[in-house]
Amino acid sequence: MRKVIEWWDNRQIALYLVAIAVGAAVGLLAPLSAPGLTLAINPVLALLLFATFLGVPLIEVGRSFRDIRFLGTVLVVNFLVVPLVAFALSRFVADDRGLLLGVLLVLLTPCVDYVIVFTGLAGGAKARLLAAAPLLMLLQIVLLPLYLLLFAGPEAVGLIDLHPFAEAFVILIIIPLAAAALVQAAGRRFRAGRVIEDVMAAGMVPLMMATLAVVVGSQITAVGAQAETLLRVVPIYVAFLAIMVGICLAAGKLARLDVSAVRAVIFSGATRNSLVVLPLALALPASLSIAPLAVVTQTLVELVGMIIFVRLIPRLTRHTRRGAEKIAT
């Protein structure tokens, strides 16, 4: 079993690409499976996050709350810089209200779930990012209506139901985190707890593959049906990823963050809360039915982008610590 674990750990990127391809094939060849796959997204993602949280000693999360420099950088990037970038990019679809709302909904909301997984894969400070998750969730609930008011008008605010945010926070953050805390506590006294920790740590790659396959398989058919219209938003999402890498690198240097913290800032700034805002988009009137598909398209672009980031970001940030030390002196 150890050899199997080593095998898939050493081939993670290739396996994730295979998972995306398998999900796309299933979704296209068996479109009737989409509703079932959609229902499976939250359970699979919650299990993946449970495994992720188990790998983060919760005492580290407590210490991370005192890292004001990191938390401040993440909040400034996500709630001051990202809205400006999102507004500028959304102008390219301002003529289509459905696309505009879809783009704004997804770009204005920072990810609080699988971003922690990808951050860990790239050697980023996942414990510090986990500590920031409640703040990120709370602030996006409060600020999203304000930004929609400014960027899309008062009518857009009246169309948004924020209940899915609270539901997702409980299912994807609170429950997996509480379960991980209980297992970690049990692991200090009982062998069963340690066995669960070992099994979940070994299963991280298959769980990520399952998550990628389920998300892609559940949405690919709907996106394909509107591919011509949705092609307009693909360059926007690709540009967002590229822009945020540069901005977050600069922010990390200005804040004098260490390498792992800079990587976490990059992933936080670039990764969006698409799986959480999708129910908001689905609740929009039928005349805006393209909006949820615009959100889903961002998910598909982002998943490919994150797999690239896992390899790219460590290379871009190798000398960040040295640069930070020069600034400090």
PDB file of N, CA and C in Angstrom, residues 50 54 174-184:
ATOM      1  N   PHE A  50     -12.227  17.591   5.009  1.00  0.00           N
ATOM      2  CA  PHE A  50     -11.998  16.884   6.266  1.00  0.00           C
ATOM      3  C   PHE A  50     -10.584  16.290   6.279  1.00  0.00           C
ATOM      4  N   LEU A  54      -7.496  17.499   8.710  1.00  0.00           N
ATOM      5  CA  LEU A  54      -6.805  16.524   9.545  1.00  0.00           C
ATOM      6  C   LEU A  54      -5.294  16.669   9.435  1.00  0.00           C
ATOM      7  N   ILE A 174     -17.447  24.292   8.806  1.00  0.00           N
ATOM      8  CA  ILE A 174     -17.700  24.012  10.218  1.00  0.00           C
ATOM      9  C   ILE A 174     -17.715  22.510  10.506  1.00  0.00           C
ATOM     10  N   ILE A 175     -18.506  21.750   9.755  1.00  0.00           N
ATOM     11  CA  ILE A 175     -18.633  20.314  10.032  1.00  0.00           C
ATOM     12  C   ILE A 175     -17.318  19.566   9.799  1.00  0.00           C
ATOM     13  N   PRO A 176     -16.639  19.735   8.639  1.00  0.00           N
ATOM     14  CA  PRO A 176     -15.353  19.035   8.464  1.00  0.00           C
ATOM     15  C   PRO A 176     -14.299  19.465   9.486  1.00  0.00           C
ATOM     16  N   LEU A 177     -14.286  20.751   9.844  1.00  0.00           N
ATOM     17  CA  LEU A 177     -13.305  21.233  10.808  1.00  0.00           C
ATOM     18  C   LEU A 177     -13.564  20.656  12.192  1.00  0.00           C
ATOM     19  N   ALA A 178     -14.831  20.613  12.604  1.00  0.00           N
ATOM     20  CA  ALA A 178     -15.176  20.041  13.904  1.00  0.00           C
ATOM     21  C   ALA A 178     -14.850  18.546  13.936  1.00  0.00           C
ATOM     22  N   ALA A 179     -15.144  17.849  12.842  1.00  0.00           N
ATOM     23  CA  ALA A 179     -14.834  16.420  12.774  1.00  0.00           C
ATOM     24  C   ALA A 179     -13.329  16.180  12.847  1.00  0.00           C
ATOM     25  N   ALA A 180     -12.563  17.018  12.156  1.00  0.00           N
ATOM     26  CA  ALA A 180     -11.103  16.887  12.193  1.00  0.00           C
ATOM     27  C   ALA A 180     -10.570  17.133  13.598  1.00  0.00           C
ATOM     28  N   ALA A 181     -11.137  18.107  14.301  1.00  0.00           N
ATOM     29  CA  ALA A 181     -10.702  18.397  15.667  1.00  0.00           C
ATOM     30  C   ALA A 181     -10.967  17.216  16.590  1.00  0.00           C
ATOM     31  N   LEU A 182     -12.125  16.586  16.429  1.00  0.00           N
ATOM     32  CA  LEU A 182     -12.458  15.426  17.260  1.00  0.00           C
ATOM     33  C   LEU A 182     -11.513  14.251  16.988  1.00  0.00           C
ATOM     34  N   VAL A 183     -11.224  14.011  15.696  1.00  0.00           N
ATOM     35  CA  VAL A 183     -10.329  12.903  15.349  1.00  0.00           C
ATOM     36  C   VAL A 183      -8.918  13.179  15.844  1.00  0.00           C
ATOM     37  N   GLN A 184      -8.439  14.429  15.717  1.00  0.00           N
ATOM     38  CA  GLN A 184      -7.104  14.761  16.224  1.00  0.00           C
ATOM     39  C   GLN A 184      -7.027  14.568  17.733  1.00  0.00           C
TER      40      GLN A 184
END
